[in-house]
Coordinates of C-alpha atoms in Angstrom, one line a residue:
Chain A
M290 CA -12.6 -2.8 -66.2
S291 CA -16.3 -2.1 -65.8
T292 CA -17.5 -0.4 -62.7
I293 CA -21.0 -1.7 -62.9
D294 CA -22.0 -3.5 -59.8
V295 CA -24.6 -6.0 -60.8
P296 CA -26.5 -7.4 -57.8
N297 CA -26.4 -11.1 -57.0
P298 CA -29.0 -12.7 -57.2
L299 CA -30.2 -10.6 -60.2
P300 CA -33.9 -9.9 -60.5
S301 CA -35.5 -11.0 -63.8
P302 CA -36.0 -8.3 -66.4
K303 CA -39.8 -8.6 -65.8
E304 CA -39.3 -8.0 -62.1
D305 CA -37.2 -5.0 -62.8
A306 CA -39.8 -3.6 -65.2
Q307 CA -42.5 -4.0 -62.6
E308 CA -40.5 -2.3 -59.9
L309 CA -39.8 0.6 -62.3
K310 CA -43.5 0.9 -63.1
K311 CA -44.3 1.1 -59.4
A312 CA -41.6 3.8 -59.0
F313 CA -43.3 5.9 -61.7
E314 CA -46.7 5.7 -60.2
G315 CA -48.2 7.8 -57.5
L316 CA -47.1 11.3 -56.6
G317 CA -43.6 12.1 -57.9
T318 CA -41.3 9.6 -59.3
N319 CA -39.1 7.5 -57.1
E320 CA -35.8 8.4 -58.8
K321 CA -33.8 6.5 -56.2
V322 CA -35.4 3.2 -57.4
A323 CA -34.7 4.0 -61.0
I324 CA -31.0 4.6 -60.2
K325 CA -30.8 1.6 -57.9
I326 CA -32.1 -0.7 -60.6
L327 CA -30.9 0.7 -63.9
S328 CA -27.4 1.8 -63.0
R329 CA -26.6 -1.7 -61.8
R330 CA -27.3 -3.6 -65.0
T331 CA -25.1 -4.2 -68.0
A332 CA -26.0 -2.9 -71.5
E333 CA -27.4 -6.3 -72.4
Q334 CA -29.5 -6.4 -69.2
R335 CA -30.8 -2.9 -69.7
A336 CA -31.9 -3.9 -73.2
E337 CA -33.8 -6.8 -71.7
I338 CA -35.5 -4.6 -69.2
R339 CA -36.6 -2.3 -72.0
R340 CA -38.0 -5.2 -73.9
A341 CA -39.8 -6.6 -70.8
Y342 CA -41.3 -3.2 -70.0
A343 CA -42.6 -2.8 -73.6
V344 CA -44.2 -6.2 -73.5
L345 CA -45.8 -5.7 -70.1
Y346 CA -47.0 -2.1 -70.5
K347 CA -47.2 -1.5 -74.3
K348 CA -45.1 1.6 -73.7
S349 CA -41.5 2.5 -74.3
L350 CA -39.4 2.7 -71.1
L351 CA -37.3 5.4 -72.7
D352 CA -40.5 7.5 -73.4
R353 CA -41.5 7.0 -69.8
L354 CA -38.2 8.1 -68.4
Q355 CA -38.3 11.0 -70.7
S356 CA -41.6 12.2 -69.3
E357 CA -40.9 11.3 -65.6
L358 CA -37.4 12.7 -65.2
S359 CA -35.9 16.0 -65.9
G360 CA -32.7 18.0 -66.3
D361 CA -29.2 16.6 -66.4
F362 CA -30.4 13.5 -64.5
R363 CA -32.8 12.7 -67.3
K364 CA -30.1 13.2 -70.0
A365 CA -27.8 10.9 -68.2
M366 CA -30.4 8.2 -67.6
I367 CA -31.6 8.3 -71.2
L368 CA -28.0 8.1 -72.6
W369 CA -27.4 5.2 -70.2
M370 CA -30.5 3.3 -71.3
M371 CA -29.8 3.6 -75.0
D372 CA -28.2 0.8 -76.9
P373 CA -24.5 1.8 -76.8
A374 CA -24.1 1.9 -80.6
E375 CA -27.2 4.0 -81.1
R376 CA -26.0 6.3 -78.2
D377 CA -22.7 6.9 -80.0
A378 CA -24.3 7.5 -83.3
K379 CA -26.5 10.1 -81.8
L380 CA -23.7 11.7 -79.8
V381 CA -21.5 12.0 -82.9
H382 CA -24.4 13.3 -84.9
E383 CA -24.9 16.1 -82.3
A384 CA -21.2 16.8 -82.2
L385 CA -21.1 17.3 -86.0
K386 CA -23.3 20.3 -85.6
K387 CA -20.9 22.0 -83.2
K388 CA -17.7 24.0 -83.6
G389 CA -14.6 23.5 -81.7
E390 CA -12.2 20.9 -80.4
K391 CA -14.5 19.6 -77.7
A392 CA -17.0 18.5 -80.4
M393 CA -14.2 16.8 -82.4
W394 CA -13.3 14.8 -79.3
V395 CA -16.6 12.9 -79.8
I396 CA -15.7 11.9 -83.3
I397 CA -12.3 10.7 -82.1
E398 CA -13.7 8.9 -79.1
V399 CA -16.2 7.0 -81.2
S400 CA -13.7 6.1 -83.9
C401 CA -10.6 5.4 -81.9
A402 CA -11.7 4.4 -78.3
S403 CA -14.2 1.8 -79.5
T404 CA -13.7 -1.7 -80.8
P405 CA -13.7 -1.9 -84.6
D406 CA -17.0 -3.9 -84.6
H407 CA -18.6 -1.3 -82.3
L408 CA -17.6 1.4 -84.8
I409 CA -19.2 -0.6 -87.6
A410 CA -22.4 -0.9 -85.5
V411 CA -22.3 2.9 -84.9
R412 CA -21.9 3.6 -88.6
R413 CA -24.7 1.2 -89.5
I414 CA -27.1 2.8 -87.0
Y415 CA -26.0 6.3 -88.0
R416 CA -26.8 5.5 -91.6
S417 CA -30.3 4.3 -90.8
L418 CA -31.1 7.2 -88.5
F419 CA -29.8 10.2 -90.4
F420 CA -30.2 9.6 -94.2
S421 CA -26.5 9.7 -94.8
S422 CA -23.3 8.0 -93.7
L423 CA -21.0 9.2 -91.0
E424 CA -18.0 9.7 -93.3
E425 CA -20.2 11.5 -95.8
D426 CA -21.4 14.0 -93.1
I427 CA -17.8 14.6 -91.9
A428 CA -16.4 14.9 -95.4
S429 CA -19.1 17.4 -96.4
S430 CA -19.1 19.4 -93.2
S431 CA -18.1 23.1 -93.5
L432 CA -16.8 23.0 -89.9
Y433 CA -13.6 21.1 -90.8
K434 CA -10.8 22.1 -93.1
E435 CA -8.2 19.9 -94.7
P436 CA -6.1 18.1 -93.5
L437 CA -8.2 17.7 -90.3
R438 CA -11.3 16.7 -92.3
G439 CA -9.6 14.0 -94.2
F440 CA -8.0 12.7 -91.0
L441 CA -11.4 12.4 -89.3
V442 CA -12.9 10.7 -92.3
R443 CA -10.1 8.2 -92.3
L444 CA -10.5 7.6 -88.6
V445 CA -14.2 6.8 -88.7
S446 CA -13.7 4.7 -91.9
S447 CA -11.1 2.4 -90.5
Y448 CA -11.9 -1.2 -89.6
R449 CA -8.7 -2.2 -87.8
Y450 CA -7.5 -5.8 -87.4
T451 CA -8.4 -6.8 -83.8
D452 CA -6.2 -9.7 -82.8
D453 CA -3.1 -9.0 -80.8
Y454 CA -1.0 -9.5 -83.8
V455 CA 2.2 -7.4 -83.7
M456 CA 4.9 -7.2 -86.3
S457 CA 7.9 -6.1 -84.3
E458 CA 10.2 -5.1 -87.1
L459 CA 7.5 -3.1 -88.7
A460 CA 6.8 -1.3 -85.4
K461 CA 10.4 -0.2 -85.2
F462 CA 10.4 0.9 -88.8
E463 CA 7.2 2.9 -88.5
A464 CA 8.3 4.4 -85.2
S465 CA 11.2 6.0 -87.1
L466 CA 8.9 7.2 -89.8
L467 CA 6.7 8.9 -87.2
I468 CA 9.7 10.5 -85.5
N469 CA 10.9 12.0 -88.8
A470 CA 7.5 13.4 -89.6
I471 CA 7.1 14.9 -86.2
K472 CA 10.5 16.6 -86.2
K473 CA 9.8 18.0 -89.6
R474 CA 6.3 19.1 -88.4
E475 CA 4.7 17.0 -91.1
L476 CA 1.8 15.4 -89.2
H477 CA -0.3 15.4 -92.4
D478 CA 2.4 13.3 -94.1
E479 CA 0.8 10.4 -95.9
D480 CA 2.8 7.7 -94.0
F481 CA 1.9 9.3 -90.7
L482 CA -1.8 9.4 -91.5
R483 CA -1.7 5.9 -92.9
I484 CA -0.1 4.4 -89.7
I485 CA -2.4 6.2 -87.3
T486 CA -5.6 5.5 -89.3
T487 CA -5.1 1.9 -90.3
R488 CA -2.8 0.0 -88.0
N489 CA -4.3 -2.2 -85.3
K490 CA -4.1 -1.1 -81.7
S491 CA -1.6 -3.7 -80.5
Q492 CA 0.6 -2.8 -83.4
L493 CA 0.3 0.9 -82.6
K494 CA 1.1 0.4 -79.0
A495 CA 4.3 -1.5 -80.0
T496 CA 5.2 1.3 -82.4
F497 CA 4.7 4.0 -79.7
L498 CA 6.9 2.0 -77.3
H499 CA 9.6 1.9 -79.9
Y500 CA 9.0 5.6 -80.5
K501 CA 9.8 6.4 -76.9
R502 CA 12.9 4.2 -76.9
L503 CA 14.2 5.9 -80.1
S504 CA 13.2 9.5 -79.3
G505 CA 13.5 9.6 -75.5
K506 CA 10.1 11.2 -75.3
S507 CA 6.7 9.7 -75.9
I508 CA 5.0 10.5 -79.2
D509 CA 2.3 12.7 -77.7
E510 CA 4.9 14.8 -75.9
D511 CA 6.9 15.1 -79.1
I512 CA 3.9 16.2 -81.1
D513 CA 3.0 18.7 -78.4
H514 CA 6.6 20.0 -78.3
H515 CA 6.9 20.5 -82.1
S516 CA 3.4 21.5 -83.2
S517 CA 0.6 23.5 -81.6
S518 CA -2.1 23.4 -84.3
Q519 CA -5.6 22.2 -83.8
F520 CA -4.6 19.3 -86.1
A521 CA -1.8 18.4 -83.8
N522 CA -4.1 18.5 -80.8
M523 CA -6.5 16.2 -82.5
M524 CA -3.7 13.8 -83.5
I525 CA -2.7 13.6 -79.8
R526 CA -6.3 12.8 -78.8
A527 CA -6.5 10.1 -81.5
I528 CA -3.2 8.6 -80.3
W529 CA -4.5 8.6 -76.7
C530 CA -7.9 7.1 -77.6
L531 CA -6.2 4.4 -79.6
A532 CA -3.4 3.4 -77.2
S533 CA -4.5 4.7 -73.7
P534 CA -8.1 6.0 -73.8
E535 CA -8.0 6.4 -70.0
K536 CA -5.7 9.4 -70.5
H537 CA -8.1 11.1 -72.8
F538 CA -11.2 10.4 -70.7
A539 CA -9.5 11.5 -67.4
E540 CA -8.8 14.8 -69.1
V541 CA -12.3 15.0 -70.5
I542 CA -13.8 14.6 -67.0
R543 CA -11.4 17.0 -65.5
Y544 CA -12.1 19.6 -68.2
S545 CA -15.8 19.3 -67.7
I546 CA -15.4 20.1 -64.0
E547 CA -12.7 22.6 -63.9
G548 CA -13.1 26.3 -64.0
L549 CA -16.3 28.3 -63.8
G550 CA -19.4 26.1 -64.1
T551 CA -19.7 22.5 -65.1
D552 CA -20.0 21.1 -68.6
E553 CA -22.6 18.6 -67.7
D554 CA -23.1 17.1 -71.2
T555 CA -19.4 16.3 -71.4
L556 CA -19.2 14.9 -67.9
T557 CA -22.3 12.8 -68.5
R558 CA -20.9 11.5 -71.9
A559 CA -17.6 10.5 -70.4
I560 CA -19.0 8.7 -67.4
V561 CA -21.9 7.0 -69.1
C562 CA -19.9 5.9 -72.2
R563 CA -17.0 4.5 -70.3
A564 CA -18.6 3.0 -67.1
E565 CA -18.8 -0.4 -68.7
I566 CA -15.5 -0.1 -70.6
D567 CA -12.5 1.3 -68.6
M568 CA -13.8 3.5 -65.8
K569 CA -11.5 1.7 -63.3
R570 CA -8.5 2.7 -65.3
I571 CA -9.8 6.2 -65.8
K572 CA -10.1 6.6 -62.1
E573 CA -6.5 5.5 -61.5
E574 CA -5.3 7.8 -64.3
Y575 CA -7.3 10.6 -62.8
K576 CA -5.8 10.1 -59.4
A577 CA -2.3 9.9 -60.7
T578 CA -2.6 13.0 -62.9
F579 CA -4.8 15.4 -60.9
K580 CA -4.1 14.3 -57.3
T581 CA -7.8 14.0 -56.5
T582 CA -10.5 11.5 -57.3
V583 CA -13.3 11.4 -59.9
T584 CA -15.7 10.8 -57.0
C585 CA -14.5 14.0 -55.1
D586 CA -14.8 16.1 -58.2
V587 CA -18.2 14.8 -59.1
I588 CA -19.4 15.4 -55.5
G589 CA -18.0 18.9 -55.6
D590 CA -19.7 19.9 -58.9
T591 CA -23.0 18.1 -59.1
S592 CA -26.0 17.4 -56.9
G593 CA -29.2 15.5 -56.4
D594 CA -30.2 12.5 -58.5
Y595 CA -27.7 13.6 -61.2
K596 CA -24.9 13.3 -58.7
E597 CA -26.3 10.0 -57.5
I598 CA -26.3 8.3 -60.9
L599 CA -22.9 9.5 -61.8
L600 CA -21.4 8.3 -58.6
T601 CA -23.1 4.9 -59.0
L602 CA -21.6 4.6 -62.5
V603 CA -18.2 5.7 -61.3
G604 CA -18.2 3.0 -58.7
S605 CA -16.7 2.9 -55.2
E606 CA -13.4 4.7 -54.9
E607 CA -10.9 5.2 -52.0
P608 CA -10.4 9.0 -51.3
Chain B
M50 CA -31.3 -9.9 -112.3
S51 CA -29.8 -13.3 -111.3
T52 CA -29.3 -15.9 -114.1
I53 CA -29.3 -18.8 -111.6
D54 CA -32.0 -21.3 -112.7
V55 CA -33.0 -23.1 -109.5
P56 CA -35.0 -26.3 -110.2
N57 CA -38.5 -26.7 -108.9
P58 CA -39.0 -28.9 -106.9
L59 CA -35.7 -28.3 -105.2
P60 CA -33.9 -31.4 -103.7
S61 CA -32.9 -31.1 -100.1
P62 CA -29.3 -30.1 -99.2
K63 CA -28.8 -33.7 -97.9
E64 CA -30.0 -35.2 -101.2
D65 CA -27.7 -32.8 -103.1
A66 CA -24.8 -33.8 -100.9
Q67 CA -25.5 -37.5 -101.4
E68 CA -25.7 -37.2 -105.2
L69 CA -22.4 -35.2 -105.2
K70 CA -20.8 -38.0 -103.1
K71 CA -21.9 -40.6 -105.7
A72 CA -20.6 -38.4 -108.5
F73 CA -17.1 -38.4 -106.9
E74 CA -17.0 -42.1 -106.4
G75 CA -15.8 -44.7 -108.8
L76 CA -13.5 -44.2 -111.7
G77 CA -13.3 -40.5 -112.7
T78 CA -15.5 -37.8 -111.4
N79 CA -18.9 -37.1 -112.9
E80 CA -18.3 -33.4 -113.5
K81 CA -21.6 -33.0 -115.3
V82 CA -23.5 -33.9 -112.1
A83 CA -21.5 -31.4 -110.1
I84 CA -22.3 -28.7 -112.6
K85 CA -25.9 -29.7 -112.8
I86 CA -26.4 -29.5 -109.1
L87 CA -24.2 -26.7 -107.9
S88 CA -24.5 -24.2 -110.6
R89 CA -28.3 -24.2 -110.1
R90 CA -28.3 -23.2 -106.5
T91 CA -28.2 -19.8 -104.8
A92 CA -25.4 -18.8 -102.5
E93 CA -27.5 -19.6 -99.5
Q94 CA -28.4 -23.1 -100.9
R95 CA -24.8 -23.8 -101.8
A96 CA -23.8 -23.0 -98.2
E97 CA -26.5 -25.5 -97.0
I98 CA -25.1 -28.2 -99.3
R99 CA -21.6 -27.6 -97.9
R100 CA -23.0 -27.9 -94.4
A101 CA -25.0 -31.0 -95.2
Y102 CA -21.9 -32.6 -96.9
A103 CA -19.7 -31.9 -93.9
V104 CA -22.3 -33.4 -91.5
L105 CA -22.8 -36.5 -93.6
Y106 CA -19.2 -37.3 -94.6
K107 CA -17.0 -35.5 -92.0
K108 CA -15.1 -33.9 -94.9
S109 CA -15.2 -30.5 -96.5
L110 CA -17.0 -30.4 -99.9
L111 CA -14.5 -27.7 -101.0
D112 CA -11.6 -30.0 -100.2
R113 CA -13.3 -32.7 -102.1
L114 CA -13.8 -30.5 -105.2
Q115 CA -10.3 -29.3 -104.9
S116 CA -9.0 -32.9 -105.1
E117 CA -11.5 -34.2 -107.7
L118 CA -11.5 -31.4 -110.2
S119 CA -8.7 -29.6 -112.1
G120 CA -7.7 -26.6 -114.1
D121 CA -9.9 -23.6 -114.8
F122 CA -13.0 -25.7 -114.2
R123 CA -11.8 -26.3 -110.6
K124 CA -11.0 -22.7 -110.0
A125 CA -14.4 -21.7 -111.2
M126 CA -16.2 -24.3 -109.2
I127 CA -14.2 -23.4 -106.0
L128 CA -14.9 -19.7 -106.4
W129 CA -18.6 -20.4 -107.0
M130 CA -18.8 -22.6 -103.9
M131 CA -17.2 -20.1 -101.6
D132 CA -19.2 -17.8 -99.4
P133 CA -19.5 -14.6 -101.6
A134 CA -17.9 -12.3 -99.0
E135 CA -15.0 -14.7 -98.4
R136 CA -14.6 -15.1 -102.1
D137 CA -14.3 -11.4 -102.6
A138 CA -11.9 -11.1 -99.6
K139 CA -9.6 -13.7 -101.2
L140 CA -9.9 -12.2 -104.7
V141 CA -9.0 -8.7 -103.5
H142 CA -6.1 -10.1 -101.4
E143 CA -4.7 -11.9 -104.5
A144 CA -5.2 -8.7 -106.5
L145 CA -3.2 -6.7 -104.0
K146 CA -0.1 -8.7 -104.9
K147 CA -0.3 -7.8 -108.6
K148 CA 0.6 -4.8 -110.6
G149 CA -1.5 -3.1 -113.2
E150 CA -4.9 -1.8 -113.8
K151 CA -6.6 -5.2 -114.2
A152 CA -5.6 -6.0 -110.6
M153 CA -7.0 -2.6 -109.4
W154 CA -10.3 -3.4 -111.1
V155 CA -10.8 -6.1 -108.4
I156 CA -10.5 -3.5 -105.6
I157 CA -12.9 -1.2 -107.3
E158 CA -15.4 -4.0 -108.0
V159 CA -15.4 -5.1 -104.4
S160 CA -15.7 -1.6 -103.0
C161 CA -18.1 0.0 -105.5
A162 CA -20.2 -2.8 -107.2
S163 CA -21.2 -4.5 -103.9
T164 CA -23.8 -3.4 -101.4
P165 CA -22.3 -1.5 -98.4
D166 CA -23.2 -4.4 -96.1
H167 CA -21.5 -6.8 -98.4
L168 CA -18.4 -4.6 -98.4
I169 CA -18.4 -4.7 -94.6
A170 CA -18.7 -8.5 -94.6
V171 CA -15.7 -8.6 -97.0
R172 CA -13.7 -6.4 -94.7
R173 CA -14.6 -8.4 -91.7
I174 CA -13.5 -11.7 -93.3
Y175 CA -10.4 -10.1 -94.8
R176 CA -9.4 -9.0 -91.4
S177 CA -9.8 -12.5 -89.9
L178 CA -8.0 -14.3 -92.7
F179 CA -5.0 -12.1 -93.4
F180 CA -3.8 -10.5 -90.1
S181 CA -4.5 -7.0 -91.3
S182 CA -7.3 -4.9 -92.5
L183 CA -8.0 -4.3 -96.2
E184 CA -7.5 -0.5 -96.0
E185 CA -4.2 -1.1 -94.1
D186 CA -3.0 -3.4 -96.9
I187 CA -3.9 -0.9 -99.6
A188 CA -2.5 2.1 -97.7
S189 CA 0.8 0.3 -97.1
S190 CA 1.2 -1.2 -100.6
S191 CA 4.2 -0.1 -102.6
L192 CA 2.2 -0.8 -105.8
Y193 CA 0.1 2.3 -105.5
K194 CA 1.1 5.9 -105.5
E195 CA -0.8 8.9 -104.4
P196 CA -3.5 10.1 -105.2
L197 CA -4.5 6.7 -106.5
R198 CA -3.7 4.9 -103.2
G199 CA -5.7 7.4 -101.1
F200 CA -8.6 7.1 -103.5
L201 CA -8.7 3.3 -103.3
V202 CA -8.4 3.4 -99.5
R203 CA -11.4 5.8 -99.3
L204 CA -13.4 3.6 -101.7
V205 CA -12.9 0.4 -99.6
S206 CA -13.5 2.4 -96.4
S207 CA -16.9 3.8 -97.4
Y208 CA -20.1 2.6 -95.9
R209 CA -22.7 4.4 -98.0
Y210 CA -26.2 5.1 -97.1
T211 CA -28.4 2.5 -98.8
D212 CA -31.9 3.8 -99.0
D213 CA -33.0 5.5 -102.2
Y214 CA -32.8 8.9 -100.6
V215 CA -31.9 11.6 -103.1
M216 CA -31.3 15.3 -102.4
S217 CA -32.1 16.8 -105.8
E218 CA -30.6 20.3 -105.2
L219 CA -27.4 18.8 -103.9
A220 CA -27.2 16.6 -107.0
K221 CA -27.3 19.7 -109.2
F222 CA -24.8 21.5 -107.1
E223 CA -22.3 18.6 -106.9
A224 CA -22.7 17.9 -110.6
S225 CA -21.4 21.4 -111.2
L226 CA -18.5 20.8 -108.8
L227 CA -17.6 17.7 -110.8
I228 CA -17.8 19.4 -114.1
N229 CA -15.4 22.2 -113.0
A230 CA -12.9 19.7 -111.5
I231 CA -12.9 17.6 -114.7
K232 CA -12.5 20.6 -117.0
K233 CA -9.6 21.7 -114.9
R234 CA -8.2 18.1 -114.8
E235 CA -8.4 18.1 -111.1
L236 CA -9.8 14.7 -110.4
H237 CA -7.9 14.5 -107.2
D238 CA -9.7 17.6 -106.0
E239 CA -11.0 17.0 -102.4
D240 CA -14.6 17.7 -103.4
F241 CA -14.4 15.4 -106.3
L242 CA -13.0 12.6 -104.1
R243 CA -15.5 13.2 -101.3
I244 CA -18.5 13.0 -103.6
I245 CA -17.4 9.8 -105.4
T246 CA -16.2 8.0 -102.2
T247 CA -19.0 8.9 -99.8
R248 CA -22.3 9.7 -101.5
N249 CA -24.9 7.0 -101.8
K250 CA -25.5 5.3 -105.1
S251 CA -28.9 6.8 -105.8
Q252 CA -27.6 10.2 -105.0
L253 CA -24.6 9.6 -107.4
K254 CA -26.9 8.5 -110.2
A255 CA -28.9 11.7 -109.8
T256 CA -25.7 13.7 -109.8
F257 CA -24.4 12.0 -113.0
L258 CA -27.8 12.6 -114.7
H259 CA -27.5 16.4 -113.9
Y260 CA -23.9 16.2 -115.0
K261 CA -25.0 15.0 -118.5
R262 CA -27.7 17.7 -118.7
L263 CA -25.2 20.4 -117.8
S264 CA -22.2 19.2 -119.7
G265 CA -23.8 17.6 -122.8
K266 CA -21.6 14.6 -122.3
S267 CA -21.7 11.9 -119.6
I268 CA -19.2 12.2 -116.7
D269 CA -17.1 9.1 -117.9
E270 CA -16.9 10.5 -121.4
D271 CA -15.8 13.9 -120.1
I272 CA -13.1 12.4 -117.8
D273 CA -11.9 10.3 -120.7
H274 CA -11.8 13.4 -123.0
H275 CA -9.8 15.6 -120.5
S276 CA -7.5 13.1 -118.7
S277 CA -5.7 9.9 -119.7
S278 CA -3.9 9.0 -116.5
Q279 CA -4.2 5.7 -114.7
F280 CA -5.9 7.6 -112.0
A281 CA -8.5 8.9 -114.5
N282 CA -9.0 5.3 -115.8
M283 CA -9.7 4.0 -112.3
M284 CA -12.0 6.9 -111.6
I285 CA -14.1 5.9 -114.6
R286 CA -14.1 2.3 -113.4
A287 CA -15.3 3.4 -110.0
I288 CA -18.1 5.6 -111.5
W289 CA -19.2 2.7 -113.6
C290 CA -19.1 0.2 -110.8
L291 CA -21.1 2.6 -108.6
A292 CA -23.8 3.7 -111.1
S293 CA -23.9 1.1 -113.9
P294 CA -21.7 -2.0 -113.0
E295 CA -23.0 -3.8 -116.1
K296 CA -20.9 -1.5 -118.2
H297 CA -17.7 -2.4 -116.3
F298 CA -18.4 -6.1 -116.2
A299 CA -19.3 -6.3 -119.9
E300 CA -15.9 -4.8 -120.6
V301 CA -14.2 -7.1 -118.2
I302 CA -15.6 -10.1 -119.9
R303 CA -14.8 -8.7 -123.4
Y304 CA -11.3 -7.9 -122.3
S305 CA -10.7 -11.4 -120.9
I306 CA -11.7 -12.9 -124.2
E307 CA -10.3 -10.5 -126.8
G308 CA -6.9 -10.7 -128.4
L309 CA -4.4 -13.5 -128.2
G310 CA -5.3 -16.1 -125.5
T311 CA -8.0 -15.9 -122.9
D312 CA -7.6 -14.4 -119.4
E313 CA -9.4 -17.3 -117.7
D314 CA -9.1 -15.9 -114.2
T315 CA -10.7 -12.6 -115.1
L316 CA -13.4 -14.3 -117.1
T317 CA -14.2 -16.7 -114.3
R318 CA -14.2 -13.9 -111.7
A319 CA -16.7 -11.7 -113.7
I320 CA -19.1 -14.5 -114.4
V321 CA -19.0 -16.2 -111.1
C322 CA -19.2 -13.0 -109.1
R323 CA -22.0 -11.4 -111.1
A324 CA -24.2 -14.5 -111.9
E325 CA -26.4 -13.9 -108.9
I326 CA -26.3 -10.1 -109.1
D327 CA -26.7 -8.5 -112.5
M328 CA -25.7 -11.0 -115.2
K329 CA -28.9 -10.4 -117.2
R330 CA -28.1 -6.7 -117.4
I331 CA -24.5 -7.5 -118.3
K332 CA -25.6 -9.7 -121.2
E333 CA -27.8 -6.9 -122.5
E334 CA -25.0 -4.3 -122.2
Y335 CA -22.6 -6.7 -123.9
K336 CA -24.9 -7.3 -126.8
A337 CA -25.5 -3.5 -127.2
T338 CA -21.8 -2.6 -127.0
F339 CA -20.0 -5.5 -128.7
K340 CA -22.7 -6.7 -131.2
T341 CA -22.2 -10.3 -130.0
T342 CA -23.3 -12.3 -127.0
V343 CA -21.5 -13.4 -123.9
T344 CA -22.6 -16.9 -124.8
C345 CA -21.0 -16.8 -128.2
D346 CA -17.8 -15.4 -126.9
V347 CA -17.5 -18.0 -124.1
I348 CA -18.2 -20.8 -126.5
G349 CA -15.5 -19.4 -128.9
D350 CA -12.8 -19.2 -126.2
T351 CA -13.4 -22.0 -123.7
S352 CA -14.0 -25.7 -123.8
G353 CA -15.1 -28.8 -121.8
D354 CA -16.4 -28.6 -118.2
Y355 CA -15.1 -25.1 -117.8
K356 CA -17.2 -23.9 -120.7
E357 CA -20.1 -25.8 -119.3
I358 CA -20.1 -24.2 -115.9
L359 CA -19.6 -20.7 -117.3
L360 CA -22.5 -21.1 -119.8
T361 CA -24.8 -22.4 -117.1
L362 CA -24.0 -19.4 -114.9
V363 CA -24.4 -17.0 -117.8
G364 CA -27.9 -18.5 -118.4
S365 CA -29.8 -18.9 -121.6
E366 CA -29.4 -16.2 -124.2
E367 CA -30.8 -15.5 -127.7
P368 CA -28.1 -15.3 -130.2

């Protein structure tokens, strides 16, 4: 589901590092070269280029990009070049300082739209970078009130089973528990929270399928129909990120573009973080929901090298 | 703080495997040889012996021990030979099927008396062995009621910061929060739970020190004085396992020996699991609290090869 178009044959990390060095030298930086090379390498390959650059030039490639580039393009390139777990740890740490639902999205994305082992890697790096643990920082934040705070703590603390193991009877049973809680507007019900914060994703998908059969509507529609609190909104986001992250990220990209001005940080985050995961599905979802393409919207709202790197990460798309 | 007396010079894993093979052959097993070799090797060295045995004889050493040995001695030897994280995953999985405080001790030991990275390793192995995650199994267990269930889920889900980073002002402030909650018998207060389930161990030790200065009594004494619920008992266990696990394990050993009959499974668990961690401190605590030694009590309540392996793991002790 990745949109990263790795060239074949692939230059060695050393060759890439040398070409980047050349691009930085002389008058002005050749941003096109940086985009051409770096946006067409996987996370693993980018890490190798960073290592090769450090060995060859005794200097960090990230520092070099930091000093050579500027603006939104620089932010996007730096995020793209970071180790994905470190990137998420830093994004969530930033988000924890900010108020509002958009900041909470980041916590939910990192905890629900990642693999369990990626989440553990994020927590490990977070802990080593910031003198505290992620769950500790959420639990002690004054920005969140119960029951939202407890919900977010449980989401980031989960370490879900990863095989596609589904207990079908259990899915039916838990679907009926969820329906009852939603109709009674008891989203903070312990069973409700337990199911959403601990069950594995395959199990949850089966449960949500049974939900729709039993209720007639999907679980997110039902929550939206019965409750309108911030907690309910975040519950829907978590359900999306767990079972169909492309829905959430299509909305994130749309939100960052819609209306007056562009929210570049959000746009960058969504595209950089998902390019190697599910950008293809996000583009399909985007087209189906908003009757336009990610490519068209990015072209309409961005420019220059920043536009260039986003479009390369988004990948080719029929209009 | 380990009591494992590794010989110097150390035989190679291959030599150890060969000597074990010899011990298993012929009429009857030479249990003394198995004890002599295996109880004097670290977890890492035992893993190497298992690998060497498998390579040499195309058979698992654990299977061989399982078929050669019997009774409590076999249980102790098998637990001792398991990878520590796998051992804890299996112990906690067994404990989750049982009622009562003694079973809950195991959950608290694994979550609070281990390093954060060991806990993650346990959760990872648990997940691969049992088709579910540890927090999922606790959260969905019918043996636990709220608030105890939520407390246990949060304990096993934590991934505490590990450096000795202490915020002194925060420790003072949180000590006063704890005092208020305890005096009002509100141990399930959100702040209380947040502090115990997320703060790093060095921070908690500082907080408990301030607690004693402010209150005059230690936090465990105060909880015991003001509350007598099962939840309060488990909170004290968690506090001990976090800040002074030797207190908890000295009591566990004493409990398993005291009264009519011996609780061999509990005795084995405490000695096998702590031999390489803090058995020296446990012995000191035991002597100070119960005016006798672990050695004397083990001699009084066990016999044969079982006694032998426990005493070797406990290590030498002045009467």
